[in-house]
Amino acid sequence: MLKAGGFRGIAGWLCLTKAEATALCVLLTALTQENFGTVANWPAAHFHPEGAQEDPCVLLVEESKPRRGPEHEHMIAALEHLPDDVADLLAADADEPRLMRSPLRLYLLLLSLTELPRRHGGSGAAFALLNLSSGRSGRWCVGVRASDVLRWARSHGFPAARHATPGRPEVDTGRIRQTALERRQHPVAHSRRTHNDVYLKGSSTVQADSRRVVGAALRQEVAKARVVQSVPVFTSDFVAWARENLAEAAVQTGLEPRALKDLLDAQRDTPAVACVDHLASPVAEPGQPCTASFLQCLTCENARALPHHLPVQLSVRDGILQRRPHLDPPVWQARFHAPLQQLEEIIDHFTDAEHRQAREDLTTDQQRLVDDLLDGRWDLR
């Protein structure tokens, strides 16, 4: 026994030392997004919600956070294991394999490595350890502390905070948890409000990511708004001139002469506008017929407005405004706001006299078409 290092040497082989337990606790903190001190005080007792199984997928561990107050101090941590086939799929493009990616497996490994200290020390803690730092031959202890993290980090070459650089970061359990929470984007052992206002709101990383997401969304909305405001309108004068000068008008509008003639002859009409090419839809595969709602034609880049559409367009605008008080604002906004903007833009190209004449020219069939369009009956066909 003495040749093998005595009690201290042999016990160090059989039990976790404080340095080893500290590293294990840091890893569990990163995997579970829990506080380091909370993980360090986990019990060895746990619950199998699936019943006794040789290969469990979930274990429930009771943990304690005293600063939450006596009514909210005790919580349940769910330790999960990702199935190997799913884990392999997620790690297929990883630069290096991750052996310790399962909080459940790591917890079970911890219990196995601390079984001997727990038995001899009479403890029920998950982190039951052998402490060889004292002058005595050895003793059993429970748990690790933040000061142990500092000693472990220094012994493994990590710098202190004042000497840390991007290439040589310090080991800070608070920052480890912060990083894990930012990556997971889900609250752990705290409320959603605390997660957003405390952990995410002040993070420079989250702020930068948020700016990119918001910027992309705003650029997308600006692009959509520009499309909505860019439907060409063929006025009465242009239509009369185009019928006499089809080839020249086709060049001016960027259309094939045949396509322009079809527009002038109302051969490509949808309920409120005309469509340049229903096989070049922005919402369908190239060459496939457009499947969008006819109401969306008002916001489509393929749309063209001609004078004979004006009676229907005026009726559609009136119908949209009439429905506004009777619909939930978000519903009205989502369905009618963009088409109404486009209609206002189109209608402004015509004179008041043309507006009055268009209202007089509205037929019963056209009014029925408008009602079907706004009530969604066209979408069901």
One Martini backbone bead per residue (centre of mass of N, CA, C, O) as a GRO file, in nm:
protein
  381
    1MET     BB    1   0.057   0.063  -0.021
    2LEU     BB    2   0.300   0.253   0.001
    3LYS     BB    3   0.399   0.207  -0.295
    4ALA     BB    4   0.112   0.338  -0.402
    5GLY     BB    5   0.083   0.606  -0.184
    6GLY     BB    6  -0.123   0.524  -0.006
    7PHE     BB    7  -0.412   0.659   0.077
    8ARG     BB    8  -0.392   0.905  -0.109
    9GLY     BB    9  -0.331   0.757  -0.374
   10ILE     BB   10  -0.565   0.548  -0.381
   11ALA     BB   11  -0.804   0.746  -0.332
   12GLY     BB   12  -0.745   0.918  -0.591
   13TRP     BB   13  -0.833   0.678  -0.784
   14LEU     BB   14  -1.136   0.619  -0.654
   15CYS     BB   15  -1.179   0.934  -0.630
   16LEU     BB   16  -1.289   1.244  -0.625
   17THR     BB   17  -1.160   1.539  -0.656
   18LYS     BB   18  -1.191   1.870  -0.644
   19ALA     BB   19  -1.083   1.929  -0.926
   20GLU     BB   20  -1.260   1.723  -1.078
   21ALA     BB   21  -1.537   1.825  -0.973
   22THR     BB   22  -1.514   2.109  -1.084
   23ALA     BB   23  -1.507   2.035  -1.384
   24LEU     BB   24  -1.781   1.887  -1.379
   25CYS     BB   25  -1.951   2.134  -1.286
   26VAL     BB   26  -1.886   2.318  -1.524
   27LEU     BB   27  -2.005   2.132  -1.741
   28LEU     BB   28  -2.295   2.123  -1.626
   29THR     BB   29  -2.345   2.425  -1.649
   30ALA     BB   30  -2.323   2.436  -1.962
   31LEU     BB   31  -2.552   2.213  -2.020
   32THR     BB   32  -2.797   2.334  -1.816
   33GLN     BB   33  -2.791   2.652  -1.722
   34GLU     BB   34  -2.701   2.651  -1.443
   35ASN     BB   35  -2.590   2.716  -1.150
   36PHE     BB   36  -2.312   2.630  -0.993
   37GLY     BB   37  -2.423   2.613  -0.697
   38THR     BB   38  -2.663   2.432  -0.766
   39VAL     BB   39  -2.508   2.188  -0.880
   40ALA     BB   40  -2.320   2.142  -0.625
   41ASN     BB   41  -2.612   2.067  -0.453
   42TRP     BB   42  -2.683   1.808  -0.557
   43PRO     BB   43  -2.838   1.521  -0.537
   44ALA     BB   44  -2.846   1.169  -0.565
   45ALA     BB   45  -3.131   1.188  -0.577
   46HIS     BB   46  -3.390   1.051  -0.800
   47PHE     BB   47  -3.621   1.053  -1.086
   48HIS     BB   48  -3.825   0.823  -1.283
   49PRO     BB   49  -4.076   0.900  -1.506
   50GLU     BB   50  -4.048   0.613  -1.681
   51GLY     BB   51  -3.919   0.439  -1.499
   52ALA     BB   52  -3.745   0.161  -1.480
   53GLN     BB   53  -3.435   0.194  -1.661
   54GLU     BB   54  -3.141   0.132  -1.828
   55ASP     BB   55  -3.212   0.379  -2.055
   56PRO     BB   56  -3.266   0.677  -1.983
   57CYS     BB   57  -3.397   1.012  -2.081
   58VAL     BB   58  -3.503   1.101  -1.784
   59LEU     BB   59  -3.423   1.314  -1.499
   60LEU     BB   60  -3.513   1.404  -1.163
   61VAL     BB   61  -3.396   1.696  -0.980
   62GLU     BB   62  -3.355   1.835  -0.677
   63GLU     BB   63  -3.337   2.185  -0.614
   64SER     BB   64  -3.163   2.480  -0.472
   65LYS     BB   65  -3.273   2.845  -0.427
   66PRO     BB   66  -3.271   3.056  -0.166
   67ARG     BB   67  -3.303   3.349  -0.308
   68ARG     BB   68  -3.619   3.290  -0.385
   69GLY     BB   69  -3.729   3.177  -0.138
   70PRO     BB   70  -3.935   2.960   0.037
   71GLU     BB   71  -4.156   2.925  -0.203
   72HIS     BB   72  -3.909   2.899  -0.450
   73GLU     BB   73  -3.658   2.724  -0.388
   74HIS     BB   74  -3.780   2.465  -0.498
   75MET     BB   75  -3.672   2.251  -0.766
   76ILE     BB   76  -3.682   2.104  -1.101
   77ALA     BB   77  -3.453   1.905  -1.279
   78ALA     BB   78  -3.415   1.820  -1.622
   79LEU     BB   79  -3.242   1.538  -1.736
   80GLU     BB   80  -3.120   1.486  -2.058
   81HIS     BB   81  -3.114   1.255  -2.344
   82LEU     BB   82  -2.976   1.226  -2.645
   83PRO     BB   83  -3.007   1.050  -2.895
   84ASP     BB   84  -2.763   0.913  -3.082
   85ASP     BB   85  -2.881   0.962  -3.368
   86VAL     BB   86  -2.936   1.265  -3.325
   87ALA     BB   87  -2.654   1.351  -3.233
   88ASP     BB   88  -2.507   1.261  -3.492
   89LEU     BB   89  -2.662   1.452  -3.679
   90LEU     BB   90  -2.580   1.725  -3.536
   91ALA     BB   91  -2.253   1.635  -3.552
   92ALA     BB   92  -2.171   1.605  -3.857
   93ASP     BB   93  -2.041   1.925  -3.882
   94ALA     BB   94  -1.838   1.902  -3.673
   95ASP     BB   95  -1.510   1.958  -3.581
   96GLU     BB   96  -1.576   1.798  -3.307
   97PRO     BB   97  -1.631   1.572  -3.086
   98ARG     BB   98  -1.889   1.512  -2.828
   99LEU     BB   99  -1.889   1.331  -2.539
  100MET     BB  100  -2.017   1.568  -2.340
  101ARG     BB  101  -2.377   1.613  -2.411
  102SER     BB  102  -2.509   1.468  -2.148
  103PRO     BB  103  -2.650   1.536  -1.852
  104LEU     BB  104  -2.740   1.255  -1.765
  105ARG     BB  105  -2.474   1.096  -1.808
  106LEU     BB  106  -2.304   1.283  -1.626
  107TYR     BB  107  -2.461   1.233  -1.365
  108LEU     BB  108  -2.417   0.925  -1.354
  109LEU     BB  109  -2.111   0.946  -1.346
  110LEU     BB  110  -2.094   1.101  -1.084
  111LEU     BB  111  -2.229   0.887  -0.902
  112SER     BB  112  -2.015   0.669  -0.956
  113LEU     BB  113  -1.756   0.840  -0.856
  114THR     BB  114  -1.918   0.905  -0.556
  115GLU     BB  115  -1.992   0.646  -0.397
  116LEU     BB  116  -1.766   0.606  -0.189
  117PRO     BB  117  -1.780   0.879  -0.033
  118ARG     BB  118  -2.081   0.848   0.037
  119ARG     BB  119  -2.055   0.591   0.209
  120HIS     BB  120  -1.824   0.689   0.413
  121GLY     BB  121  -1.961   0.988   0.472
  122GLY     BB  122  -2.283   0.990   0.477
  123SER     BB  123  -2.394   1.099   0.201
  124GLY     BB  124  -2.648   1.263  -0.040
  125ALA     BB  125  -2.453   1.376  -0.241
  126ALA     BB  126  -2.324   1.408  -0.552
  127PHE     BB  127  -2.074   1.579  -0.425
  128ALA     BB  128  -1.870   1.340  -0.318
  129LEU     BB  129  -1.550   1.374  -0.158
  130LEU     BB  130  -1.197   1.396  -0.173
  131ASN     BB  131  -0.984   1.556   0.069
  132LEU     BB  132  -0.622   1.645   0.022
  133SER     BB  133  -0.552   1.947   0.137
  134SER     BB  134  -0.490   1.852   0.398
  135GLY     BB  135  -0.274   1.726   0.655
  136ARG     BB  136  -0.416   1.485   0.646
  137SER     BB  137  -0.476   1.173   0.511
  138GLY     BB  138  -0.796   1.226   0.498
  139ARG     BB  139  -1.124   1.330   0.365
  140TRP     BB  140  -1.460   1.397   0.365
  141CYS     BB  141  -1.669   1.575   0.125
  142VAL     BB  142  -1.886   1.853   0.012
  143GLY     BB  143  -1.859   2.001  -0.258
  144VAL     BB  144  -1.829   2.313  -0.441
  145ARG     BB  145  -1.664   2.621  -0.525
  146ALA     BB  146  -1.566   2.914  -0.661
  147SER     BB  147  -1.272   2.891  -0.552
  148ASP     BB  148  -1.217   2.622  -0.702
  149VAL     BB  149  -1.223   2.742  -0.986
  150LEU     BB  150  -0.975   2.921  -0.960
  151ARG     BB  151  -0.771   2.698  -0.896
  152TRP     BB  152  -0.822   2.525  -1.147
  153ALA     BB  153  -0.758   2.741  -1.362
  154ARG     BB  154  -0.464   2.802  -1.276
  155SER     BB  155  -0.363   2.499  -1.301
  156HIS     BB  156  -0.459   2.522  -1.633
  157GLY     BB  157  -0.372   2.827  -1.752
  158PHE     BB  158  -0.571   3.033  -1.661
  159PRO     BB  159  -0.642   3.350  -1.636
  160ALA     BB  160  -0.701   3.623  -1.505
  161ALA     BB  161  -0.908   3.879  -1.566
  162ARG     BB  162  -0.675   4.101  -1.619
  163HIS     BB  163  -0.530   3.875  -1.836
  164ALA     BB  164  -0.739   3.851  -2.037
  165THR     BB  165  -0.810   3.712  -2.363
  166PRO     BB  166  -0.941   3.593  -2.648
  167GLY     BB  167  -0.718   3.350  -2.640
  168ARG     BB  168  -0.729   3.386  -2.296
  169PRO     BB  169  -0.963   3.298  -2.104
  170GLU     BB  170  -1.154   3.304  -1.847
  171VAL     BB  171  -1.305   3.148  -1.563
  172ASP     BB  172  -1.666   3.195  -1.562
  173THR     BB  173  -1.965   3.087  -1.449
  174GLY     BB  174  -2.149   3.322  -1.532
  175ARG     BB  175  -2.060   3.326  -1.835
  176ILE     BB  176  -2.131   3.040  -1.900
  177ARG     BB  177  -2.434   3.069  -1.850
  178GLN     BB  178  -2.485   3.306  -2.036
  179THR     BB  179  -2.404   3.162  -2.297
  180ALA     BB  180  -2.605   2.928  -2.278
  181LEU     BB  181  -2.862   3.107  -2.277
  182GLU     BB  182  -2.811   3.246  -2.550
  183ARG     BB  183  -2.812   2.981  -2.721
  184ARG     BB  184  -3.098   2.869  -2.621
  185GLN     BB  185  -3.333   3.079  -2.557
  186HIS     BB  186  -3.402   2.968  -2.250
  187PRO     BB  187  -3.533   2.934  -1.955
  188VAL     BB  188  -3.352   2.861  -1.634
  189ALA     BB  189  -3.467   2.892  -1.322
  190HIS     BB  190  -3.661   3.112  -1.458
  191SER     BB  191  -3.814   3.359  -1.598
  192ARG     BB  192  -3.888   3.510  -1.891
  193ARG     BB  193  -3.837   3.797  -1.790
  194THR     BB  194  -3.556   3.750  -1.675
  195HIS     BB  195  -3.428   3.643  -1.930
  196ASN     BB  196  -3.472   3.906  -2.100
  197ASP     BB  197  -3.389   4.148  -1.890
  198VAL     BB  198  -3.113   4.018  -1.774
  199TYR     BB  199  -2.964   3.813  -1.982
  200LEU     BB  200  -3.028   3.954  -2.277
  201LYS     BB  201  -3.052   4.268  -2.287
  202GLY     BB  202  -2.730   4.319  -2.193
  203SER     BB  203  -2.625   4.171  -2.441
  204SER     BB  204  -2.413   4.216  -2.703
  205THR     BB  205  -2.478   3.965  -2.868
  206VAL     BB  206  -2.788   3.992  -2.874
  207GLN     BB  207  -2.794   4.276  -2.992
  208ALA     BB  208  -2.656   4.205  -3.258
  209ASP     BB  209  -2.857   3.988  -3.346
  210SER     BB  210  -3.108   4.170  -3.334
  211ARG     BB  211  -3.018   4.373  -3.547
  212ARG     BB  212  -3.007   4.170  -3.777
  213VAL     BB  213  -3.301   4.076  -3.767
  214VAL     BB  214  -3.438   4.353  -3.787
  215GLY     BB  215  -3.298   4.445  -4.045
  216ALA     BB  216  -3.404   4.219  -4.227
  217ALA     BB  217  -3.705   4.278  -4.179
  218LEU     BB  218  -3.703   4.571  -4.279
  219ARG     BB  219  -3.598   4.515  -4.564
  220GLN     BB  220  -3.834   4.334  -4.643
  221GLU     BB  221  -4.058   4.547  -4.600
  222VAL     BB  222  -3.949   4.753  -4.799
  223ALA     BB  223  -3.964   4.572  -5.046
  224LYS     BB  224  -4.269   4.525  -5.026
  225ALA     BB  225  -4.351   4.824  -5.042
  226ARG     BB  226  -4.231   4.876  -5.324
  227VAL     BB  227  -4.408   4.674  -5.468
  228VAL     BB  228  -4.682   4.795  -5.387
  229GLN     BB  229  -4.593   5.092  -5.527
  230SER     BB  230  -4.526   4.951  -5.847
  231VAL     BB  231  -4.785   4.947  -6.008
  232PRO     BB  232  -4.874   4.977  -6.312
  233VAL     BB  233  -5.048   5.244  -6.490
  234PHE     BB  234  -5.297   5.256  -6.737
  235THR     BB  235  -5.413   5.498  -6.898
  236SER     BB  236  -5.634   5.616  -7.120
  237ASP     BB  237  -5.426   5.747  -7.309
  238PHE     BB  238  -5.238   5.503  -7.330
  239VAL     BB  239  -5.439   5.300  -7.444
  240ALA     BB  240  -5.506   5.456  -7.703
  241TRP     BB  241  -5.212   5.463  -7.808
  242ALA     BB  242  -5.148   5.151  -7.797
  243ARG     BB  243  -5.355   5.062  -8.017
  244GLU     BB  244  -5.185   5.225  -8.243
  245ASN     BB  245  -4.885   5.144  -8.084
  246LEU     BB  246  -4.792   4.850  -7.992
  247ALA     BB  247  -4.483   4.817  -8.025
  248GLU     BB  248  -4.398   5.076  -7.876
  249ALA     BB  249  -4.552   5.011  -7.610
  250ALA     BB  250  -4.405   4.749  -7.547
  251VAL     BB  251  -4.129   4.875  -7.506
  252GLN     BB  252  -4.212   5.075  -7.280
  253THR     BB  253  -4.329   4.827  -7.084
  254GLY     BB  254  -4.168   4.546  -7.128
  255LEU     BB  255  -4.345   4.390  -7.343
  256GLU     BB  256  -4.509   4.189  -7.525
  257PRO     BB  257  -4.732   4.243  -7.768
  258ARG     BB  258  -4.925   4.013  -7.689
  259ALA     BB  259  -4.949   4.084  -7.388
  260LEU     BB  260  -5.056   4.372  -7.426
  261LYS     BB  261  -5.313   4.301  -7.587
  262ASP     BB  262  -5.440   4.129  -7.363
  263LEU     BB  263  -5.466   4.360  -7.161
  264LEU     BB  264  -5.644   4.550  -7.339
  265ASP     BB  265  -5.863   4.292  -7.381
  266ALA     BB  266  -5.907   4.139  -7.102
  267GLN     BB  267  -5.735   3.843  -7.092
  268ARG     BB  268  -5.571   3.902  -6.787
  269ASP     BB  269  -5.781   3.905  -6.568
  270THR     BB  270  -5.853   3.988  -6.257
  271PRO     BB  271  -6.063   4.123  -6.043
  272ALA     BB  272  -5.861   4.415  -6.016
  273VAL     BB  273  -5.649   4.310  -6.229
  274ALA     BB  274  -5.367   4.238  -6.419
  275CYS     BB  275  -5.169   3.967  -6.566
  276VAL     BB  276  -4.878   3.903  -6.721
  277ASP     BB  277  -4.789   3.613  -6.556
  278HIS     BB  278  -4.910   3.317  -6.406
  279LEU     BB  279  -4.617   3.149  -6.452
  280ALA     BB  280  -4.460   3.399  -6.269
  281SER     BB  281  -4.474   3.341  -5.968
  282PRO     BB  282  -4.369   3.429  -5.633
  283VAL     BB  283  -4.541   3.152  -5.503
  284ALA     BB  284  -4.426   2.972  -5.739
  285GLU     BB  285  -4.317   2.771  -5.955
  286PRO     BB  286  -4.178   2.770  -6.239
  287GLY     BB  287  -4.459   2.717  -6.462
  288GLN     BB  288  -4.668   2.758  -6.241
  289PRO     BB  289  -4.953   2.825  -6.124
  290CYS     BB  290  -5.102   3.051  -5.945
  291THR     BB  291  -5.204   3.035  -5.575
  292ALA     BB  292  -5.292   3.299  -5.500
  293SER     BB  293  -5.467   3.531  -5.390
  294PHE     BB  294  -5.645   3.774  -5.552
  295LEU     BB  295  -5.572   3.996  -5.343
  296GLN     BB  296  -5.254   3.971  -5.402
  297CYS     BB  297  -5.245   4.107  -5.683
  298LEU     BB  298  -5.214   4.404  -5.563
  299THR     BB  299  -4.895   4.306  -5.462
  300CYS     BB  300  -4.787   4.233  -5.744
  301GLU     BB  301  -4.541   4.249  -5.996
  302ASN     BB  302  -4.757   4.145  -6.230
  303ALA     BB  303  -4.925   4.389  -6.209
  304ARG     BB  304  -5.198   4.562  -6.386
  305ALA     BB  305  -5.353   4.881  -6.453
  306LEU     BB  306  -5.675   4.964  -6.583
  307PRO     BB  307  -5.957   5.139  -6.654
  308HIS     BB  308  -6.158   4.881  -6.641
  309HIS     BB  309  -6.089   4.839  -6.319
  310LEU     BB  310  -6.204   5.079  -6.150
  311PRO     BB  311  -6.482   4.985  -6.044
  312VAL     BB  312  -6.368   4.752  -5.871
  313GLN     BB  313  -6.159   4.910  -5.704
  314LEU     BB  314  -6.357   5.095  -5.560
  315SER     BB  315  -6.526   4.867  -5.431
  316VAL     BB  316  -6.296   4.736  -5.274
  317ARG     BB  317  -6.220   4.977  -5.102
  318ASP     BB  318  -6.495   5.012  -4.966
  319GLY     BB  319  -6.508   4.723  -4.844
  320ILE     BB  320  -6.260   4.745  -4.664
  321LEU     BB  321  -6.358   4.988  -4.493
  322GLN     BB  322  -6.627   4.851  -4.392
  323ARG     BB  323  -6.470   4.605  -4.237
  324ARG     BB  324  -6.294   4.733  -4.015
  325PRO     BB  325  -6.499   4.754  -3.759
  326HIS     BB  326  -6.559   4.414  -3.781
  327LEU     BB  327  -6.253   4.363  -3.718
  328ASP     BB  328  -5.974   4.264  -3.615
  329PRO     BB  329  -5.698   4.444  -3.645
  330PRO     BB  330  -5.493   4.215  -3.723
  331VAL     BB  331  -5.667   4.097  -3.950
  332TRP     BB  332  -5.697   4.347  -4.123
  333GLN     BB  333  -5.398   4.407  -4.158
  334ALA     BB  334  -5.314   4.135  -4.294
  335ARG     BB  335  -5.536   4.141  -4.537
  336PHE     BB  336  -5.583   4.480  -4.619
  337HIS     BB  337  -5.355   4.692  -4.609
  338ALA     BB  338  -5.190   4.649  -4.873
  339PRO     BB  339  -5.424   4.663  -5.081
  340LEU     BB  340  -5.515   4.949  -5.001
  341GLN     BB  341  -5.260   5.098  -5.078
  342GLN     BB  342  -5.267   5.020  -5.379
  343LEU     BB  343  -5.541   5.135  -5.449
  344GLU     BB  344  -5.476   5.427  -5.382
  345GLU     BB  345  -5.250   5.453  -5.593
  346ILE     BB  346  -5.422   5.386  -5.843
  347ILE     BB  347  -5.666   5.586  -5.814
  348ASP     BB  348  -5.484   5.853  -5.829
  349HIS     BB  349  -5.450   5.834  -6.156
  350PHE     BB  350  -5.742   5.938  -6.147
  351THR     BB  351  -6.010   6.116  -6.195
  352ASP     BB  352  -6.303   6.228  -6.074
  353ALA     BB  353  -6.463   6.167  -6.328
  354GLU     BB  354  -6.372   5.870  -6.345
  355HIS     BB  355  -6.489   5.785  -6.076
  356ARG     BB  356  -6.787   5.845  -6.134
  357GLN     BB  357  -6.810   5.664  -6.385
  358ALA     BB  358  -6.727   5.397  -6.247
  359ARG     BB  359  -6.966   5.382  -6.049
  360GLU     BB  360  -7.182   5.370  -6.276
  361ASP     BB  361  -7.046   5.101  -6.421
  362LEU     BB  362  -7.122   4.919  -6.203
  363THR     BB  363  -7.208   4.596  -6.169
  364THR     BB  364  -7.358   4.330  -6.029
  365ASP     BB  365  -7.135   4.123  -6.093
  366GLN     BB  366  -6.902   4.293  -5.979
  367GLN     BB  367  -7.011   4.311  -5.688
  368ARG     BB  368  -7.010   4.006  -5.641
  369LEU     BB  369  -6.709   3.971  -5.684
  370VAL     BB  370  -6.618   4.151  -5.451
  371ASP     BB  371  -6.753   3.993  -5.222
  372ASP     BB  372  -6.604   3.727  -5.275
  373LEU     BB  373  -6.320   3.837  -5.238
  374LEU     BB  374  -6.349   3.959  -4.938
  375ASP     BB  375  -6.479   3.674  -4.821
  376GLY     BB  376  -6.302   3.426  -4.966
  377ARG     BB  377  -6.445   3.255  -5.202
  378TRP     BB  378  -6.213   3.246  -5.412
  379ASP     BB  379  -6.010   3.076  -5.231
  380LEU     BB  380  -6.195   2.796  -5.252
  381ARG     BB  381  -6.158   2.732  -5.578
   0.00000   0.00000   0.00000
